[in-house]
CSV table of C-alpha atoms in Angstrom, one decimal:
chain,number,residue,atom,x,y,z
A,385,MET,CA,-16.8,-126.3,49.1
A,386,THR,CA,-13.6,-127.3,50.5
A,387,SER,CA,-11.0,-130.4,51.4
A,388,ALA,CA,-9.2,-128.8,54.3
A,389,ALA,CA,-9.2,-131.0,57.5
A,390,VAL,CA,-10.2,-129.8,60.8
A,391,LEU,CA,-9.3,-131.5,64.0
A,392,ILE,CA,-12.2,-131.5,66.6
A,393,ALA,CA,-11.0,-132.0,70.2
A,394,ASP,CA,-13.7,-132.0,72.9
A,395,GLU,CA,-14.4,-134.5,76.0
A,396,SER,CA,-18.3,-134.4,74.7
A,397,ALA,CA,-19.1,-136.7,72.1
A,398,LEU,CA,-22.2,-135.0,71.5
A,399,ILE,CA,-20.1,-131.4,70.6
A,400,ARG,CA,-17.9,-133.6,68.3
A,401,ALA,CA,-20.7,-134.9,66.3
A,402,VAL,CA,-22.8,-131.3,65.9
A,403,ALA,CA,-19.4,-130.4,65.0
A,404,ARG,CA,-18.5,-133.1,62.6
A,405,ASP,CA,-21.9,-132.7,60.5
A,406,ILE,CA,-21.7,-128.9,60.1
A,407,LEU,CA,-18.1,-129.4,58.9
A,408,GLU,CA,-18.7,-132.3,56.5
A,409,GLU,CA,-21.8,-130.8,55.3
A,410,GLU,CA,-19.4,-127.8,54.0
A,411,GLY,CA,-17.2,-130.1,52.9
A,412,TYR,CA,-14.2,-130.2,55.4
A,413,ARG,CA,-12.4,-133.3,56.3
A,414,VAL,CA,-13.0,-134.0,60.3
A,415,ALA,CA,-11.3,-135.8,62.9
A,416,GLU,CA,-12.0,-136.1,66.3
A,417,ALA,CA,-10.2,-136.5,69.9
A,418,GLY,CA,-11.6,-137.0,73.0
A,419,ASP,CA,-8.7,-135.6,75.2
A,420,GLY,CA,-5.5,-133.5,75.3
A,421,LEU,CA,-3.4,-136.1,74.4
A,422,THR,CA,-5.1,-137.8,71.5
A,423,ALA,CA,-5.4,-134.5,70.3
A,424,LEU,CA,-1.7,-134.0,70.4
A,425,GLU,CA,-1.0,-137.4,69.0
A,426,ALA,CA,-3.3,-136.8,65.7
A,427,CYS,CA,-1.5,-133.4,65.1
A,428,ARG,CA,2.0,-134.8,64.9
A,429,GLN,CA,0.1,-138.0,63.0
A,430,GLU,CA,-1.5,-136.1,60.7
A,431,PRO,CA,-1.3,-132.2,61.0
A,432,PRO,CA,-5.0,-130.6,59.9
A,433,ASP,CA,-5.5,-127.3,58.7
A,434,VAL,CA,-7.0,-125.6,61.7
A,435,VAL,CA,-7.9,-127.1,65.2
A,436,LEU,CA,-10.9,-126.8,67.5
A,437,PHE,CA,-10.1,-127.4,71.2
A,438,ASP,CA,-11.9,-127.6,74.1
A,439,ILE,CA,-10.3,-125.5,77.0
A,440,GLU,CA,-11.1,-127.9,79.7
A,441,MET,CA,-10.2,-131.6,78.6
A,442,PRO,CA,-9.2,-134.5,80.2
A,443,GLY,CA,-5.1,-135.4,80.3
A,444,LEU,CA,-4.2,-132.3,78.7
A,445,ASP,CA,-6.2,-128.9,78.8
A,446,GLY,CA,-6.3,-126.6,75.5
A,447,TYR,CA,-3.6,-124.6,77.0
A,448,GLN,CA,-1.1,-127.4,77.6
A,449,VAL,CA,-1.8,-128.6,73.9
A,450,LEU,CA,-1.5,-125.2,72.5
A,451,ALA,CA,1.8,-125.0,74.4
A,452,GLU,CA,2.7,-128.3,72.6
A,453,LEU,CA,2.0,-127.4,69.4
A,454,ASN,CA,4.1,-123.9,69.8
A,455,SER,CA,7.0,-125.7,70.7
A,456,ASN,CA,7.0,-127.9,67.3
A,457,ALA,CA,8.6,-126.1,64.5
A,458,GLU,CA,6.3,-128.4,62.1
A,459,LEU,CA,2.7,-127.8,64.2
A,460,LYS,CA,3.1,-124.3,65.6
A,461,HIS,CA,1.6,-122.7,63.0
A,462,ILE,CA,-1.8,-124.5,63.2
A,463,PRO,CA,-4.2,-122.2,63.8
A,464,VAL,CA,-6.1,-123.1,67.2
A,465,VAL,CA,-10.0,-122.1,68.0
A,466,PHE,CA,-10.8,-122.5,71.7
A,467,LEU,CA,-13.9,-124.0,72.5
A,468,THR,CA,-15.6,-123.0,75.9
A,469,SER,CA,-18.7,-123.4,77.7
A,470,ARG,CA,-17.7,-120.4,80.4
A,471,ALA,CA,-20.2,-117.7,80.9
A,472,SER,CA,-17.6,-115.2,80.8
A,473,VAL,CA,-15.1,-115.5,77.9
A,474,GLU,CA,-12.7,-112.2,78.4
A,475,ASP,CA,-10.3,-114.6,80.4
A,476,VAL,CA,-10.2,-117.2,77.4
A,477,ILE,CA,-9.4,-114.5,75.5
A,478,VAL,CA,-6.8,-113.2,76.8
A,479,ALA,CA,-5.2,-116.5,78.0
A,480,GLY,CA,-5.7,-117.6,74.3
A,481,ARG,CA,-4.3,-114.7,72.4
A,482,ARG,CA,-1.0,-115.1,75.0
A,483,GLY,CA,-0.6,-118.5,74.3
A,484,GLY,CA,-1.2,-118.0,70.3
A,485,ALA,CA,-4.4,-119.2,69.8
A,486,HIS,CA,-6.4,-118.0,66.4
A,487,ASP,CA,-10.0,-117.5,67.7
A,488,TYR,CA,-12.6,-118.7,70.0
A,489,LEU,CA,-16.0,-119.9,70.0
A,490,LYS,CA,-18.6,-120.3,72.7
A,491,LYS,CA,-20.6,-123.5,73.4
A,492,PRO,CA,-23.2,-124.2,72.3
A,493,PHE,CA,-22.6,-122.5,69.1
A,494,GLU,CA,-24.8,-121.9,65.6
A,495,PRO,CA,-23.4,-123.1,62.6
A,496,ALA,CA,-23.0,-120.2,60.8
A,497,GLU,CA,-20.7,-119.0,63.5
A,498,LEU,CA,-18.7,-122.2,63.7
A,499,LEU,CA,-18.3,-122.2,59.9
A,500,ALA,CA,-17.3,-118.7,59.9
A,501,ARG,CA,-14.6,-119.0,62.6
A,502,VAL,CA,-13.0,-121.9,60.8
A,503,GLY,CA,-12.9,-120.5,57.6
A,504,SER,CA,-11.5,-117.3,59.0
A,505,ALA,CA,-8.6,-119.5,60.9
A,506,ILE,CA,-8.0,-121.5,57.2
A,507,GLN,CA,-7.8,-118.4,55.5
A,508,ILE,CA,-5.2,-116.7,57.7
A,509,LYS,CA,-3.2,-120.0,57.7
A,510,LYS,CA,-3.3,-120.3,53.8
A,511,LEU,CA,-1.8,-116.7,53.7
A,512,GLN,CA,0.7,-117.1,56.3
A,513,ASP,CA,2.0,-120.6,54.1
A,514,GLU,CA,2.1,-118.5,51.2
A,515,LEU,CA,4.3,-115.7,53.0
A,516,ARG,CA,6.3,-118.6,54.5
A,517,GLN,CA,6.7,-119.9,51.2
A,518,ARG,CA,7.6,-116.7,49.5
A,519,ASN,CA,10.1,-115.9,52.2
A,520,ALA,CA,11.8,-119.4,51.4
A,521,ASP,CA,11.9,-119.0,48.0
A,522,LEU,CA,13.4,-115.6,48.4
A,523,ASP,CA,15.9,-116.9,50.6
A,524,ARG,CA,17.2,-119.6,48.5
A,525,MET,CA,17.1,-117.4,45.4
A,526,SER,CA,19.5,-114.9,47.6
A,527,ARG,CA,21.6,-118.0,48.1
A,528,THR,CA,21.7,-119.5,44.4
A,529,ASP,CA,23.7,-119.0,41.6
A,530,GLU,CA,20.8,-118.1,39.0
A,531,LEU,CA,23.3,-119.1,36.1
A,532,THR,CA,24.3,-122.5,37.5
A,533,GLY,CA,21.5,-123.7,39.8
A,534,LEU,CA,24.7,-124.2,42.6
A,535,TYR,CA,25.1,-122.0,45.6
A,536,ASN,CA,26.5,-118.2,45.1
A,537,ARG,CA,29.1,-116.4,46.9
A,538,ARG,CA,27.1,-115.5,49.9
A,539,HIS,CA,26.0,-119.1,51.1
A,540,LEU,CA,29.2,-120.6,50.4
A,541,ASP,CA,31.2,-118.1,52.3
A,542,GLU,CA,28.6,-119.0,55.8
A,543,GLU,CA,28.7,-122.8,55.0
A,544,LEU,CA,32.6,-122.5,55.1
A,545,VAL,CA,32.5,-120.6,58.7
A,546,ARG,CA,29.9,-123.0,60.1
A,547,LEU,CA,31.8,-126.3,58.6
A,548,HIS,CA,35.2,-125.1,59.5
A,549,SER,CA,34.2,-124.3,62.8
A,550,ASP,CA,32.3,-127.9,63.4
A,551,ALA,CA,35.9,-129.7,62.1
A,552,SER,CA,38.3,-127.5,64.2
A,553,ARG,CA,35.9,-128.0,67.3
A,554,HIS,CA,35.2,-131.4,66.9
A,555,HIS,CA,39.1,-132.2,65.4
A,556,GLN,CA,37.9,-133.4,62.2
A,557,LEU,CA,39.6,-133.2,58.7
A,558,ILE,CA,37.8,-131.0,56.1
A,559,SER,CA,38.8,-130.3,52.5
A,560,LEU,CA,38.3,-127.4,50.1
A,561,LEU,CA,38.5,-128.0,46.6
A,562,LEU,CA,38.7,-124.7,44.1
A,563,LEU,CA,38.3,-125.6,40.2
A,564,ASP,CA,38.8,-122.9,37.6
A,565,ILE,CA,37.5,-124.0,33.5
A,566,ASP,CA,40.8,-123.8,32.0
A,567,HIS,CA,41.0,-121.4,28.7
A,568,PHE,CA,37.6,-120.0,29.8
A,569,LYS,CA,38.2,-116.5,27.8
A,570,ARG,CA,38.9,-118.4,24.7
A,571,ILE,CA,35.7,-120.2,24.6
A,572,ASN,CA,33.8,-117.1,24.9
A,573,ASP,CA,35.7,-115.4,22.2
A,574,ALA,CA,35.5,-118.7,19.7
A,575,TYR,CA,31.6,-119.4,20.4
A,576,GLY,CA,30.3,-116.4,22.1
A,577,ASP,CA,28.9,-115.6,25.3
A,578,PRO,CA,26.3,-117.8,25.5
A,579,ALA,CA,28.3,-120.8,24.7
A,580,GLY,CA,30.3,-119.7,27.4
A,581,ASP,CA,27.1,-119.7,29.6
A,582,GLN,CA,26.0,-123.4,28.4
A,583,VAL,CA,29.8,-124.7,29.3
A,584,LEU,CA,29.2,-123.3,32.7
A,585,ARG,CA,25.6,-124.7,33.3
A,586,THR,CA,27.0,-128.2,31.9
A,587,PHE,CA,30.3,-128.1,34.2
A,588,ALA,CA,27.6,-127.2,37.3
A,589,GLU,CA,25.3,-130.4,36.3
A,590,ARG,CA,28.4,-132.5,36.4
A,591,LEU,CA,29.7,-131.4,39.7
A,592,ARG,CA,26.7,-132.3,40.9
A,593,ALA,CA,26.5,-135.8,39.8
A,594,VAL,CA,29.6,-136.4,41.3
A,595,LEU,CA,29.4,-134.9,44.7
A,596,ARG,CA,28.3,-137.1,47.4
A,597,ALA,CA,25.5,-136.5,50.3
A,598,GLY,CA,27.0,-133.6,52.6
A,599,ASP,CA,29.6,-132.3,50.0
A,600,ILE,CA,28.9,-128.3,49.3
A,601,ALA,CA,29.4,-126.9,45.6
A,602,GLY,CA,29.0,-123.5,44.4
A,603,ARG,CA,30.2,-120.6,42.1
A,604,TRP,CA,32.8,-118.7,43.8
A,605,ALA,CA,33.6,-116.3,40.7
A,606,GLY,CA,33.2,-115.9,37.3
A,607,GLU,CA,34.3,-119.7,36.0
A,608,LYS,CA,35.7,-120.7,39.2
A,609,PHE,CA,34.2,-123.0,41.9
A,610,LEU,CA,34.4,-124.0,45.1
A,611,VAL,CA,33.6,-127.5,46.8
A,612,VAL,CA,33.6,-128.2,50.5
A,613,LEU,CA,34.0,-131.7,51.5
A,614,PRO,CA,33.7,-132.4,55.2
A,615,ARG,CA,35.1,-135.4,57.0
A,616,THR,CA,37.1,-136.1,54.2
A,617,ASP,CA,40.8,-136.7,53.8
A,618,LEU,CA,43.5,-136.4,51.6
A,619,ALA,CA,42.9,-139.7,49.8
A,620,GLY,CA,38.9,-138.9,49.5
A,621,ALA,CA,39.9,-135.6,48.4
A,622,ARG,CA,42.0,-136.4,45.9
A,623,GLU,CA,39.8,-139.0,44.3
A,624,VAL,CA,36.2,-136.6,44.3
A,625,ALA,CA,38.9,-134.0,42.4
A,626,GLU,CA,39.9,-136.6,39.7
A,627,ARG,CA,36.5,-137.6,39.4
A,628,ILE,CA,35.7,-134.1,38.1
A,629,ARG,CA,38.7,-133.6,36.1
A,630,PHE,CA,38.2,-136.5,34.5
A,631,ILE,CA,34.5,-136.4,33.6
A,632,THR,CA,35.5,-132.6,32.7
A,633,ALA,CA,37.5,-133.4,30.4
A,634,PHE,CA,36.2,-136.7,28.6
A,635,ASP,CA,32.9,-135.3,27.6
A,636,PRO,CA,32.4,-132.4,25.6
A,637,VAL,CA,29.8,-129.6,26.2
A,638,VAL,CA,27.3,-129.3,23.1
A,639,ALA,CA,26.3,-125.5,22.7
A,640,ASP,CA,24.4,-124.4,19.7
A,641,GLY,CA,24.9,-127.8,18.0
A,642,LYS,CA,28.7,-127.7,18.1
A,643,GLU,CA,31.1,-129.6,20.6
A,644,ILE,CA,33.3,-127.8,22.9
A,645,SER,CA,36.3,-129.5,24.6
A,646,MET,CA,37.2,-128.0,28.0
A,647,THR,CA,39.5,-128.9,30.7
A,648,VAL,CA,39.5,-128.1,34.5
A,649,SER,CA,42.5,-127.3,36.9
A,650,GLY,CA,42.0,-127.9,40.5
A,651,GLY,CA,43.6,-126.7,43.6
A,652,CYS,CA,42.6,-128.6,47.1
A,653,ALA,CA,43.6,-127.6,50.4
A,654,LEU,CA,43.1,-130.5,53.4
A,655,GLY,CA,42.6,-128.5,57.0
A,656,PRO,CA,41.0,-127.5,59.2
A,657,GLY,CA,44.5,-125.5,59.4
A,658,GLU,CA,44.3,-122.3,61.4
A,659,SER,CA,41.4,-120.3,60.0
A,660,VAL,CA,38.9,-120.4,56.8
A,661,GLU,CA,40.9,-117.9,54.7
A,662,ALA,CA,44.1,-119.7,55.4
A,663,VAL,CA,42.8,-123.1,54.0
A,664,VAL,CA,41.0,-121.2,51.4
A,665,SER,CA,44.3,-119.3,50.4
A,666,LEU,CA,46.3,-122.3,50.1
A,667,ALA,CA,43.4,-124.1,48.0
A,668,ASP,CA,44.3,-121.0,45.5
A,669,ARG,CA,48.1,-121.5,45.8
A,670,CYS,CA,47.4,-125.1,44.7
A,671,LEU,CA,44.9,-124.0,41.8
A,672,TYR,CA,47.8,-121.4,41.0
A,673,GLU,CA,50.4,-124.2,40.6
A,674,ALA,CA,48.2,-126.3,38.4
A,675,LYS,CA,47.5,-123.5,35.7
A,676,GLN,CA,51.3,-123.1,35.9
A,677,ALA,CA,52.1,-126.5,35.1
A,678,GLY,CA,49.9,-126.7,32.3
A,679,ARG,CA,46.5,-127.2,33.2
A,680,ASN,CA,44.0,-129.9,33.6
A,681,ARG,CA,45.1,-131.3,36.4
A,682,VAL,CA,44.7,-131.0,40.3
A,683,VAL,CA,47.4,-130.1,43.0
A,684,ILE,CA,46.9,-131.0,46.6
A,685,ALA,CA,48.6,-129.5,49.4
A,686,THR,CA,47.9,-129.6,53.5
A,687,PHE,CA,49.4,-128.1,56.4
A,688,PRO,CA,51.7,-129.5,58.4
A,689,SER,CA,49.0,-130.4,62.0
A,690,THR,CA,47.2,-132.2,59.8
A,691,ARG,CA,49.6,-134.8,57.8
């Protein structure tokens, strides 16, 4: 038995009733539409696992509905099986394949053939869905730092280019915040590498808790993290940076039953400046100044054109 959903779109109420009885007997959930427009709206409201389309329907014919589905990113993966009563199906097969249809079924149909065509379409959709999910998971993994769960350098580089371009084009501000955990080597030496990993994970969790919707954070390198703050001015950047610095120093990290105190230094650059590289370089210089000034502080700078 199956709980997959099937939409039957056919002008004939008899054809719909016959198909419904066969499919429901097999355990499918079935919906009906008597014309192309109704079928298209039904797909938008509750996308089925497979659609049976009569080619010749009022409003929109099967080819037109198929074209509409293919133009929608959320609906284009629904497999379509064309229904036809034409004596010759060669043109149906050719046109359907060109349009992206999965299969065809000639009316009147035998129950076994209907079930076989629908079952095949659903199985292919299941495999394609699993493949897309695996690809999405692989893409997410390739952009995520395994230890902290934040974005990795690759994704940060891509987002920096995109967001900096948007800020420059629309004459908007953008702030970059480089953060570095103070004396991280001492933590590893004193408590061991597993404790150091826990410090990085905890800092990442606190970073996520502070950031606003639209902000982007990732692990830049080692114990250094980058935060991108789109459409954020100097006051807003300072507020975010100081909040991160405060929560880092306020609450020690617990690793293997031991409390580990930590602080973070930050460098913040207000752009967009002349290039991504220029803004990152300015933030890095600010971070160096914060380290030289005694750590556990944030230094902020801006380009003359953004003051």
